[in-house]
mmCIF file with all atom_site columns, C-alpha atoms in Angstrom:
data_model
loop_
_atom_site.group_PDB
_atom_site.id
_atom_site.type_symbol
_atom_site.label_atom_id
_atom_site.label_alt_id
_atom_site.label_comp_id
_atom_site.label_asym_id
_atom_site.label_entity_id
_atom_site.label_seq_id
_atom_site.pdbx_PDB_ins_code
_atom_site.Cartn_x
_atom_site.Cartn_y
_atom_site.Cartn_z
_atom_site.occupancy
_atom_site.B_iso_or_equiv
_atom_site.pdbx_formal_charge
_atom_site.auth_seq_id
_atom_site.auth_comp_id
_atom_site.auth_asym_id
_atom_site.auth_atom_id
_atom_site.pdbx_PDB_model_num
ATOM 1   C CA . MET K 1 1   ? 145.419 140.384 83.114 1.00 0.00 ? 25  MET K CA 1
ATOM 2   C CA . LYS K 1 2   ? 145.492 136.600 82.888 1.00 0.00 ? 26  LYS K CA 1
ATOM 3   C CA . PRO K 1 3   ? 144.776 135.000 79.500 1.00 0.00 ? 27  PRO K CA 1
ATOM 4   C CA . TYR K 1 4   ? 141.306 133.538 79.213 1.00 0.00 ? 28  TYR K CA 1
ATOM 5   C CA . ILE K 1 5   ? 139.181 131.473 76.881 1.00 0.00 ? 29  ILE K CA 1
ATOM 6   C CA . ILE K 1 6   ? 135.910 133.348 76.339 1.00 0.00 ? 30  ILE K CA 1
ATOM 7   C CA . THR K 1 7   ? 132.757 131.465 75.366 1.00 0.00 ? 31  THR K CA 1
ATOM 8   C CA . ILE K 1 8   ? 129.848 133.515 74.039 1.00 0.00 ? 32  ILE K CA 1
ATOM 9   C CA . ALA K 1 9   ? 126.267 132.275 73.854 1.00 0.00 ? 33  ALA K CA 1
ATOM 10  C CA . ARG K 1 10  ? 123.914 134.774 72.245 1.00 0.00 ? 34  ARG K CA 1
ATOM 11  C CA . GLN K 1 11  ? 120.384 135.504 71.188 1.00 0.00 ? 35  GLN K CA 1
ATOM 12  C CA . TYR K 1 12  ? 119.920 135.966 67.456 1.00 0.00 ? 36  TYR K CA 1
ATOM 13  C CA . GLY K 1 13  ? 120.212 139.663 66.633 1.00 0.00 ? 37  GLY K CA 1
ATOM 14  C CA . SER K 1 14  ? 121.923 140.581 69.900 1.00 0.00 ? 38  SER K CA 1
ATOM 15  C CA . GLY K 1 15  ? 125.291 140.962 68.176 1.00 0.00 ? 39  GLY K CA 1
ATOM 16  C CA . GLY K 1 16  ? 127.058 138.292 70.196 1.00 0.00 ? 40  GLY K CA 1
ATOM 17  C CA . LYS K 1 17  ? 129.107 137.182 67.207 1.00 0.00 ? 41  LYS K CA 1
ATOM 18  C CA . THR K 1 18  ? 130.102 140.786 66.457 1.00 0.00 ? 42  THR K CA 1
ATOM 19  C CA . VAL K 1 19  ? 131.055 141.316 70.091 1.00 0.00 ? 43  VAL K CA 1
ATOM 20  C CA . GLY K 1 20  ? 133.132 138.144 70.030 1.00 0.00 ? 44  GLY K CA 1
ATOM 21  C CA . LYS K 1 21  ? 135.060 139.252 66.940 1.00 0.00 ? 45  LYS K CA 1
ATOM 22  C CA . MET K 1 22  ? 135.638 142.722 68.396 1.00 0.00 ? 46  MET K CA 1
ATOM 23  C CA . LEU K 1 23  ? 136.886 141.189 71.641 1.00 0.00 ? 47  LEU K CA 1
ATOM 24  C CA . ALA K 1 24  ? 139.212 138.763 69.870 1.00 0.00 ? 48  ALA K CA 1
ATOM 25  C CA . ASP K 1 25  ? 140.661 141.577 67.767 1.00 0.00 ? 49  ASP K CA 1
ATOM 26  C CA . LYS K 1 26  ? 141.184 143.757 70.814 1.00 0.00 ? 50  LYS K CA 1
ATOM 27  C CA . LEU K 1 27  ? 142.885 140.981 72.780 1.00 0.00 ? 51  LEU K CA 1
ATOM 28  C CA . HIS K 1 28  ? 144.788 139.687 69.729 1.00 0.00 ? 52  HIS K CA 1
ATOM 29  C CA . ILE K 1 29  ? 143.529 136.149 70.221 1.00 0.00 ? 53  ILE K CA 1
ATOM 30  C CA . PRO K 1 30  ? 141.888 133.683 67.771 1.00 0.00 ? 54  PRO K CA 1
ATOM 31  C CA . PHE K 1 31  ? 138.154 133.844 67.040 1.00 0.00 ? 55  PHE K CA 1
ATOM 32  C CA . TYR K 1 32  ? 136.184 130.687 66.272 1.00 0.00 ? 56  TYR K CA 1
ATOM 33  C CA . ASN K 1 33  ? 132.611 130.538 65.057 1.00 0.00 ? 57  ASN K CA 1
ATOM 34  C CA . ARG K 1 34  ? 131.743 128.424 62.018 1.00 0.00 ? 58  ARG K CA 1
ATOM 35  C CA . GLU K 1 35  ? 135.387 127.410 61.893 1.00 0.00 ? 59  GLU K CA 1
ATOM 36  C CA . ILE K 1 36  ? 134.452 124.909 64.620 1.00 0.00 ? 60  ILE K CA 1
ATOM 37  C CA . ILE K 1 37  ? 132.042 123.232 62.189 1.00 0.00 ? 61  ILE K CA 1
ATOM 38  C CA . THR K 1 38  ? 134.652 123.141 59.434 1.00 0.00 ? 62  THR K CA 1
ATOM 39  C CA . MET K 1 39  ? 137.219 121.569 61.757 1.00 0.00 ? 63  MET K CA 1
ATOM 40  C CA . ALA K 1 40  ? 134.717 119.004 63.066 1.00 0.00 ? 64  ALA K CA 1
ATOM 41  C CA . SER K 1 41  ? 133.825 118.113 59.487 1.00 0.00 ? 65  SER K CA 1
ATOM 42  C CA . GLU K 1 42  ? 137.451 117.698 58.473 1.00 0.00 ? 66  GLU K CA 1
ATOM 43  C CA . ASP K 1 43  ? 138.247 115.700 61.594 1.00 0.00 ? 67  ASP K CA 1
ATOM 44  C CA . SER K 1 44  ? 135.300 113.328 61.243 1.00 0.00 ? 68  SER K CA 1
ATOM 45  C CA . GLY K 1 45  ? 134.930 113.099 57.480 1.00 0.00 ? 69  GLY K CA 1
ATOM 46  C CA . ILE K 1 46  ? 131.247 114.010 57.783 1.00 0.00 ? 70  ILE K CA 1
ATOM 47  C CA . ASN K 1 47  ? 129.788 116.608 55.413 1.00 0.00 ? 71  ASN K CA 1
ATOM 48  C CA . GLU K 1 48  ? 129.937 120.083 56.942 1.00 0.00 ? 72  GLU K CA 1
ATOM 49  C CA . MET K 1 49  ? 126.243 120.798 56.357 1.00 0.00 ? 73  MET K CA 1
ATOM 50  C CA . LEU K 1 50  ? 125.286 118.036 58.786 1.00 0.00 ? 74  LEU K CA 1
ATOM 51  C CA . PHE K 1 51  ? 126.844 120.044 61.614 1.00 0.00 ? 75  PHE K CA 1
ATOM 52  C CA . SER K 1 52  ? 124.805 123.152 60.836 1.00 0.00 ? 76  SER K CA 1
ATOM 53  C CA . ASP K 1 53  ? 121.203 124.125 61.428 1.00 0.00 ? 77  ASP K CA 1
ATOM 54  C CA . GLU K 1 54  ? 120.589 123.252 57.773 1.00 0.00 ? 78  GLU K CA 1
ATOM 55  C CA . ARG K 1 55  ? 120.370 119.593 58.722 1.00 0.00 ? 79  ARG K CA 1
ATOM 56  C CA . LEU K 1 56  ? 117.028 120.291 60.401 1.00 0.00 ? 80  LEU K CA 1
ATOM 57  C CA . LYS K 1 57  ? 115.405 120.881 57.027 1.00 0.00 ? 81  LYS K CA 1
ATOM 58  C CA . PRO K 1 58  ? 113.693 117.836 55.481 1.00 0.00 ? 82  PRO K CA 1
ATOM 59  C CA . ASP K 1 59  ? 115.256 118.245 52.031 1.00 0.00 ? 83  ASP K CA 1
ATOM 60  C CA . LEU K 1 60  ? 118.818 118.268 53.386 1.00 0.00 ? 84  LEU K CA 1
ATOM 61  C CA . LEU K 1 61  ? 120.038 115.034 51.824 1.00 0.00 ? 85  LEU K CA 1
ATOM 62  C CA . THR K 1 62  ? 118.567 116.008 48.451 1.00 0.00 ? 86  THR K CA 1
ATOM 63  C CA . ARG K 1 63  ? 120.420 119.319 48.522 1.00 0.00 ? 87  ARG K CA 1
ATOM 64  C CA . LEU K 1 64  ? 123.588 117.639 49.761 1.00 0.00 ? 88  LEU K CA 1
ATOM 65  C CA . LYS K 1 65  ? 123.554 115.219 46.838 1.00 0.00 ? 89  LYS K CA 1
ATOM 66  C CA . ALA K 1 66  ? 123.007 118.095 44.420 1.00 0.00 ? 90  ALA K CA 1
ATOM 67  C CA . ARG K 1 67  ? 126.045 119.913 45.831 1.00 0.00 ? 91  ARG K CA 1
ATOM 68  C CA . TYR K 1 68  ? 128.216 116.838 46.366 1.00 0.00 ? 92  TYR K CA 1
ATOM 69  C CA . LYS K 1 69  ? 131.379 116.888 44.260 1.00 0.00 ? 93  LYS K CA 1
ATOM 70  C CA . GLY K 1 70  ? 133.130 113.813 45.539 1.00 0.00 ? 94  GLY K CA 1
ATOM 71  C CA . HIS K 1 71  ? 135.246 115.537 48.169 1.00 0.00 ? 95  HIS K CA 1
ATOM 72  C CA . GLN K 1 72  ? 133.465 114.123 51.175 1.00 0.00 ? 96  GLN K CA 1
ATOM 73  C CA . PRO K 1 73  ? 131.417 110.960 51.742 1.00 0.00 ? 97  PRO K CA 1
ATOM 74  C CA . LEU K 1 74  ? 127.740 111.384 52.461 1.00 0.00 ? 98  LEU K CA 1
ATOM 75  C CA . PRO K 1 75  ? 126.175 109.265 55.196 1.00 0.00 ? 99  PRO K CA 1
ATOM 76  C CA . ASN K 1 76  ? 124.284 106.245 53.883 1.00 0.00 ? 100 ASN K CA 1
ATOM 77  C CA . ASP K 1 77  ? 121.831 103.818 55.458 1.00 0.00 ? 101 ASP K CA 1
ATOM 78  C CA . SER K 1 78  ? 124.664 101.941 57.159 1.00 0.00 ? 102 SER K CA 1
ATOM 79  C CA . SER K 1 79  ? 126.058 105.070 58.816 1.00 0.00 ? 103 SER K CA 1
ATOM 80  C CA . LYS K 1 80  ? 122.953 106.744 60.200 1.00 0.00 ? 104 LYS K CA 1
ATOM 81  C CA . ALA K 1 81  ? 124.670 107.036 63.564 1.00 0.00 ? 105 ALA K CA 1
ATOM 82  C CA . TYR K 1 82  ? 126.616 109.971 62.114 1.00 0.00 ? 106 TYR K CA 1
ATOM 83  C CA . LEU K 1 83  ? 123.346 111.849 61.752 1.00 0.00 ? 107 LEU K CA 1
ATOM 84  C CA . ARG K 1 84  ? 122.511 111.652 65.448 1.00 0.00 ? 108 ARG K CA 1
ATOM 85  C CA . ASP K 1 85  ? 122.764 114.878 67.412 1.00 0.00 ? 109 ASP K CA 1
ATOM 86  C CA . ASP K 1 86  ? 124.921 113.330 70.123 1.00 0.00 ? 110 ASP K CA 1
ATOM 87  C CA . ALA K 1 87  ? 127.520 112.006 67.684 1.00 0.00 ? 111 ALA K CA 1
ATOM 88  C CA . LEU K 1 88  ? 127.780 115.353 65.898 1.00 0.00 ? 112 LEU K CA 1
ATOM 89  C CA . PHE K 1 89  ? 127.952 117.139 69.239 1.00 0.00 ? 113 PHE K CA 1
ATOM 90  C CA . ASP K 1 90  ? 130.815 114.922 70.386 1.00 0.00 ? 114 ASP K CA 1
ATOM 91  C CA . TYR K 1 91  ? 132.854 115.775 67.292 1.00 0.00 ? 115 TYR K CA 1
ATOM 92  C CA . GLN K 1 92  ? 132.349 119.500 67.914 1.00 0.00 ? 116 GLN K CA 1
ATOM 93  C CA . ALA K 1 93  ? 133.152 119.123 71.619 1.00 0.00 ? 117 ALA K CA 1
ATOM 94  C CA . LYS K 1 94  ? 136.434 117.444 70.696 1.00 0.00 ? 118 LYS K CA 1
ATOM 95  C CA . ILE K 1 95  ? 137.374 120.431 68.518 1.00 0.00 ? 119 ILE K CA 1
ATOM 96  C CA . ILE K 1 96  ? 136.343 122.954 71.180 1.00 0.00 ? 120 ILE K CA 1
ATOM 97  C CA . ARG K 1 97  ? 138.500 121.244 73.810 1.00 0.00 ? 121 ARG K CA 1
ATOM 98  C CA . ARG K 1 98  ? 141.405 121.096 71.387 1.00 0.00 ? 122 ARG K CA 1
ATOM 99  C CA . LEU K 1 99  ? 141.157 124.815 70.617 1.00 0.00 ? 123 LEU K CA 1
ATOM 100 C CA . ALA K 1 100 ? 140.939 125.657 74.330 1.00 0.00 ? 124 ALA K CA 1
ATOM 101 C CA . ASP K 1 101 ? 144.029 123.571 75.032 1.00 0.00 ? 125 ASP K CA 1
ATOM 102 C CA . GLN K 1 102 ? 145.904 125.583 72.410 1.00 0.00 ? 126 GLN K CA 1
ATOM 103 C CA . GLY K 1 103 ? 145.452 128.813 74.364 1.00 0.00 ? 127 GLY K CA 1
ATOM 104 C CA . PRO K 1 104 ? 143.289 131.923 74.777 1.00 0.00 ? 128 PRO K CA 1
ATOM 105 C CA . CYS K 1 105 ? 140.539 132.370 72.190 1.00 0.00 ? 129 CYS K CA 1
ATOM 106 C CA . VAL K 1 106 ? 136.915 133.397 71.694 1.00 0.00 ? 130 VAL K CA 1
ATOM 107 C CA . LEU K 1 107 ? 134.434 130.592 71.008 1.00 0.00 ? 131 LEU K CA 1
ATOM 108 C CA . ILE K 1 108 ? 130.944 131.362 69.716 1.00 0.00 ? 132 ILE K CA 1
ATOM 109 C CA . GLY K 1 109 ? 127.981 129.165 70.693 1.00 0.00 ? 133 GLY K CA 1
ATOM 110 C CA . ARG K 1 110 ? 127.867 125.348 70.408 1.00 0.00 ? 134 ARG K CA 1
ATOM 111 C CA . CYS K 1 111 ? 127.578 124.846 74.181 1.00 0.00 ? 135 CYS K CA 1
ATOM 112 C CA . ALA K 1 112 ? 131.250 125.748 74.607 1.00 0.00 ? 136 ALA K CA 1
ATOM 113 C CA . ASP K 1 113 ? 130.503 127.111 78.091 1.00 0.00 ? 137 ASP K CA 1
ATOM 114 C CA . TYR K 1 114 ? 129.231 123.656 79.136 1.00 0.00 ? 138 TYR K CA 1
ATOM 115 C CA . ILE K 1 115 ? 131.912 121.683 77.304 1.00 0.00 ? 139 ILE K CA 1
ATOM 116 C CA . LEU K 1 116 ? 134.667 123.672 79.046 1.00 0.00 ? 140 LEU K CA 1
ATOM 117 C CA . LYS K 1 117 ? 132.880 123.837 82.389 1.00 0.00 ? 141 LYS K CA 1
ATOM 118 C CA . GLY K 1 118 ? 135.204 123.596 85.360 1.00 0.00 ? 142 GLY K CA 1
ATOM 119 C CA . ARG K 1 119 ? 138.258 125.040 83.651 1.00 0.00 ? 143 ARG K CA 1
ATOM 120 C CA . PRO K 1 120 ? 139.644 127.978 85.667 1.00 0.00 ? 144 PRO K CA 1
ATOM 121 C CA . ASP K 1 121 ? 140.703 129.802 82.500 1.00 0.00 ? 145 ASP K CA 1
ATOM 122 C CA . VAL K 1 122 ? 137.220 130.076 80.950 1.00 0.00 ? 146 VAL K CA 1
ATOM 123 C CA . VAL K 1 123 ? 134.953 133.138 80.987 1.00 0.00 ? 147 VAL K CA 1
ATOM 124 C CA . ARG K 1 124 ? 131.363 132.258 80.053 1.00 0.00 ? 148 ARG K CA 1
ATOM 125 C CA . VAL K 1 125 ? 129.269 135.072 78.568 1.00 0.00 ? 149 VAL K CA 1
ATOM 126 C CA . PHE K 1 126 ? 125.639 135.307 77.453 1.00 0.00 ? 150 PHE K CA 1
ATOM 127 C CA . VAL K 1 127 ? 124.744 138.269 75.207 1.00 0.00 ? 151 VAL K CA 1
ATOM 128 C CA . HIS K 1 128 ? 121.086 139.230 74.968 1.00 0.00 ? 152 HIS K CA 1
ATOM 129 C CA . ALA K 1 129 ? 118.881 142.207 74.113 1.00 0.00 ? 153 ALA K CA 1
ATOM 130 C CA . ASP K 1 130 ? 115.223 143.143 73.921 1.00 0.00 ? 154 ASP K CA 1
ATOM 131 C CA . ALA K 1 131 ? 113.090 142.148 70.942 1.00 0.00 ? 155 ALA K CA 1
ATOM 132 C CA . ASP K 1 132 ? 113.177 145.550 69.220 1.00 0.00 ? 156 ASP K CA 1
ATOM 133 C CA . PHE K 1 133 ? 116.978 145.740 69.307 1.00 0.00 ? 157 PHE K CA 1
ATOM 134 C CA . CYS K 1 134 ? 117.383 142.173 68.037 1.00 0.00 ? 158 CYS K CA 1
ATOM 135 C CA . LEU K 1 135 ? 114.921 142.861 65.229 1.00 0.00 ? 159 LEU K CA 1
ATOM 136 C CA . GLU K 1 136 ? 116.702 146.074 64.268 1.00 0.00 ? 160 GLU K CA 1
ATOM 137 C CA . GLN K 1 137 ? 120.080 144.323 64.120 1.00 0.00 ? 161 GLN K CA 1
ATOM 138 C CA . ALA K 1 138 ? 118.727 141.283 62.280 1.00 0.00 ? 162 ALA K CA 1
ATOM 139 C CA . MET K 1 139 ? 117.070 143.492 59.664 1.00 0.00 ? 163 MET K CA 1
ATOM 140 C CA . LEU K 1 140 ? 120.509 144.888 58.821 1.00 0.00 ? 164 LEU K CA 1
ATOM 141 C CA . VAL K 1 141 ? 121.698 141.488 57.615 1.00 0.00 ? 165 VAL K CA 1
ATOM 142 C CA . ASP K 1 142 ? 118.515 139.644 56.608 1.00 0.00 ? 166 ASP K CA 1
ATOM 143 C CA . SER K 1 143 ? 116.950 140.763 53.328 1.00 0.00 ? 167 SER K CA 1
ATOM 144 C CA . LEU K 1 144 ? 113.489 139.596 54.369 1.00 0.00 ? 168 LEU K CA 1
ATOM 145 C CA . PRO K 1 145 ? 110.166 141.229 55.267 1.00 0.00 ? 169 PRO K CA 1
ATOM 146 C CA . GLU K 1 146 ? 109.974 142.270 58.909 1.00 0.00 ? 170 GLU K CA 1
ATOM 147 C CA . GLU K 1 147 ? 107.431 139.612 59.874 1.00 0.00 ? 171 GLU K CA 1
ATOM 148 C CA . GLU K 1 148 ? 109.694 136.903 58.445 1.00 0.00 ? 172 GLU K CA 1
ATOM 149 C CA . VAL K 1 149 ? 112.682 138.216 60.391 1.00 0.00 ? 173 VAL K CA 1
ATOM 150 C CA . VAL K 1 150 ? 110.606 138.207 63.590 1.00 0.00 ? 174 VAL K CA 1
ATOM 151 C CA . ARG K 1 151 ? 109.722 134.571 62.916 1.00 0.00 ? 175 ARG K CA 1
ATOM 152 C CA . LYS K 1 152 ? 113.337 133.712 62.091 1.00 0.00 ? 176 LYS K CA 1
ATOM 153 C CA . ILE K 1 153 ? 114.582 135.198 65.374 1.00 0.00 ? 177 ILE K CA 1
ATOM 154 C CA . ALA K 1 154 ? 112.030 133.190 67.340 1.00 0.00 ? 178 ALA K CA 1
ATOM 155 C CA . GLU K 1 155 ? 112.852 129.963 65.483 1.00 0.00 ? 179 GLU K CA 1
ATOM 156 C CA . ILE K 1 156 ? 116.628 130.301 65.868 1.00 0.00 ? 180 ILE K CA 1
ATOM 157 C CA . ASP K 1 157 ? 116.466 131.185 69.559 1.00 0.00 ? 181 ASP K CA 1
ATOM 158 C CA . ASP K 1 158 ? 114.052 128.308 70.140 1.00 0.00 ? 182 ASP K CA 1
ATOM 159 C CA . TYR K 1 159 ? 116.425 125.924 68.347 1.00 0.00 ? 183 TYR K CA 1
ATOM 160 C CA . ARG K 1 160 ? 119.419 127.154 70.346 1.00 0.00 ? 184 ARG K CA 1
ATOM 161 C CA . ALA K 1 161 ? 117.548 126.779 73.636 1.00 0.00 ? 185 ALA K CA 1
ATOM 162 C CA . LYS K 1 162 ? 116.426 123.231 72.780 1.00 0.00 ? 186 LYS K CA 1
ATOM 163 C CA . TYR K 1 163 ? 119.896 122.284 71.526 1.00 0.00 ? 187 TYR K CA 1
ATOM 164 C CA . TYR K 1 164 ? 121.430 123.544 74.773 1.00 0.00 ? 188 TYR K CA 1
ATOM 165 C CA . LYS K 1 165 ? 118.821 121.774 76.910 1.00 0.00 ? 189 LYS K CA 1
ATOM 166 C CA . HIS K 1 166 ? 119.316 118.479 75.071 1.00 0.00 ? 190 HIS K CA 1
ATOM 167 C CA . HIS K 1 167 ? 123.092 118.455 75.403 1.00 0.00 ? 191 HIS K CA 1
ATOM 168 C CA . THR K 1 168 ? 123.539 120.080 78.817 1.00 0.00 ? 192 THR K CA 1
ATOM 169 C CA . GLY K 1 169 ? 120.309 119.445 80.692 1.00 0.00 ? 193 GLY K CA 1
ATOM 170 C CA . SER K 1 170 ? 120.207 123.141 81.584 1.00 0.00 ? 194 SER K CA 1
ATOM 171 C CA . ASP K 1 171 ? 118.169 126.175 80.559 1.00 0.00 ? 195 ASP K CA 1
ATOM 172 C CA . TRP K 1 172 ? 119.997 128.228 77.917 1.00 0.00 ? 196 TRP K CA 1
ATOM 173 C CA . TYR K 1 173 ? 118.537 131.434 79.377 1.00 0.00 ? 197 TYR K CA 1
ATOM 174 C CA . ASP K 1 174 ? 119.548 130.671 82.982 1.00 0.00 ? 198 ASP K CA 1
ATOM 175 C CA . ALA K 1 175 ? 122.091 133.309 84.047 1.00 0.00 ? 199 ALA K CA 1
ATOM 176 C CA . ARG K 1 176 ? 123.605 130.820 86.495 1.00 0.00 ? 200 ARG K CA 1
ATOM 177 C CA . ASN K 1 177 ? 125.207 129.037 83.542 1.00 0.00 ? 201 ASN K CA 1
ATOM 178 C CA . TYR K 1 178 ? 127.360 132.078 82.793 1.00 0.00 ? 202 TYR K CA 1
ATOM 179 C CA . ASP K 1 179 ? 129.839 134.376 84.477 1.00 0.00 ? 203 ASP K CA 1
ATOM 180 C CA . LEU K 1 180 ? 128.334 137.391 82.720 1.00 0.00 ? 204 LEU K CA 1
ATOM 181 C CA . SER K 1 181 ? 124.917 138.054 81.182 1.00 0.00 ? 205 SER K CA 1
ATOM 182 C CA . LEU K 1 182 ? 125.096 141.318 79.237 1.00 0.00 ? 206 LEU K CA 1
ATOM 183 C CA . ASN K 1 183 ? 122.426 143.368 77.464 1.00 0.00 ? 207 ASN K CA 1
ATOM 184 C CA . SER K 1 184 ? 123.910 144.660 74.202 1.00 0.00 ? 208 SER K CA 1
ATOM 185 C CA . GLY K 1 185 ? 120.834 146.796 73.588 1.00 0.00 ? 209 GLY K CA 1
ATOM 186 C CA . VAL K 1 186 ? 121.694 148.811 76.703 1.00 0.00 ? 210 VAL K CA 1
ATOM 187 C CA . LEU K 1 187 ? 125.504 148.686 76.655 1.00 0.00 ? 211 LEU K CA 1
ATOM 188 C CA . GLY K 1 188 ? 126.128 148.687 72.901 1.00 0.00 ? 212 GLY K CA 1
ATOM 189 C CA . PHE K 1 189 ? 128.703 146.372 71.359 1.00 0.00 ? 213 PHE K CA 1
ATOM 190 C CA . ASP K 1 190 ? 131.679 148.411 72.574 1.00 0.00 ? 214 ASP K CA 1
ATOM 191 C CA . GLY K 1 191 ? 130.205 148.484 76.064 1.00 0.00 ? 215 GLY K CA 1
ATOM 192 C CA . VAL K 1 192 ? 129.778 144.719 76.152 1.00 0.00 ? 216 VAL K CA 1
ATOM 193 C CA . VAL K 1 193 ? 133.386 144.246 75.063 1.00 0.00 ? 217 VAL K CA 1
ATOM 194 C CA . GLU K 1 194 ? 134.593 146.608 77.781 1.00 0.00 ? 218 GLU K CA 1
ATOM 195 C CA . GLU K 1 195 ? 132.501 144.871 80.451 1.00 0.00 ? 219 GLU K CA 1
ATOM 196 C CA . ILE K 1 196 ? 134.018 141.506 79.545 1.00 0.00 ? 220 ILE K CA 1
ATOM 197 C CA . ILE K 1 197 ? 137.542 142.917 79.674 1.00 0.00 ? 221 ILE K CA 1
ATOM 198 C CA . GLN K 1 198 ? 136.901 144.643 83.011 1.00 0.00 ? 222 GLN K CA 1
ATOM 199 C CA . TYR K 1 199 ? 135.534 141.402 84.426 1.00 0.00 ? 223 TYR K CA 1
ATOM 200 C CA . MET K 1 200 ? 138.653 139.525 83.307 1.00 0.00 ? 224 MET K CA 1
ATOM 201 C CA . GLU K 1 201 ? 140.895 142.152 84.892 1.00 0.00 ? 225 GLU K CA 1
ATOM 202 C CA . VAL K 1 202 ? 139.084 141.925 88.230 1.00 0.00 ? 226 VAL K CA 1
ATOM 203 C CA . ARG K 1 203 ? 138.984 138.139 88.134 1.00 0.00 ? 227 ARG K CA 1
ATOM 204 C CA . SER K 1 204 ? 142.698 137.989 87.400 1.00 0.00 ? 228 SER K CA 1
ATOM 205 C CA . GLN K 1 205 ? 143.369 139.750 90.700 1.00 0.00 ? 229 GLN K CA 1
ATOM 206 C CA . PHE K 1 206 ? 141.609 136.984 92.607 1.00 0.00 ? 230 PHE K CA 1
ATOM 207 C CA . GLN K 1 207 ? 143.271 134.140 90.721 1.00 0.00 ? 231 GLN K CA 1
ATOM 208 C CA . LYS K 1 208 ? 146.878 135.115 91.340 1.00 0.00 ? 232 LYS K CA 1
#
């Protein structure tokens, strides 16, 4: 089987991150999730929290100042450009391309499928599941009342869809953006991993 870079977009609660880690372990290749944010922060000198969903909250700068310990400069009025989505996206895209150039790996989210579009060594996966399965999985990690978890799932998926649309111009849910769209609620996490591996084996035969 040829070595591939696997990008995984996922609905919240579908287990896409878990699937990605399982796949990376099975293939003995690196796994990158929030590490992408850390690398983008280190590369740009911009506080790590500005690359995360936390920056959407109105009290972000207040909390940043409270946590600031002098290790990293905070943006000021003269550097507001660093707060723009497109600038932050470009820093992350630079890291994603760098990691892909280093060799096979699993990349979680952050429009990696779009950023690496056109590369023959990329497998683009979307992991999804029905609402009940996503809620069940999310409840295992979120210590919140059920109605709050339901709201959190909706908010995160809505944010991811809008983020994807803004930066790619495409619909996050459109299966045409991916090589595989897999239902973890039907296949289970092990089944999703096996489907991805089988796809790579078949594809390798046609790319000799």
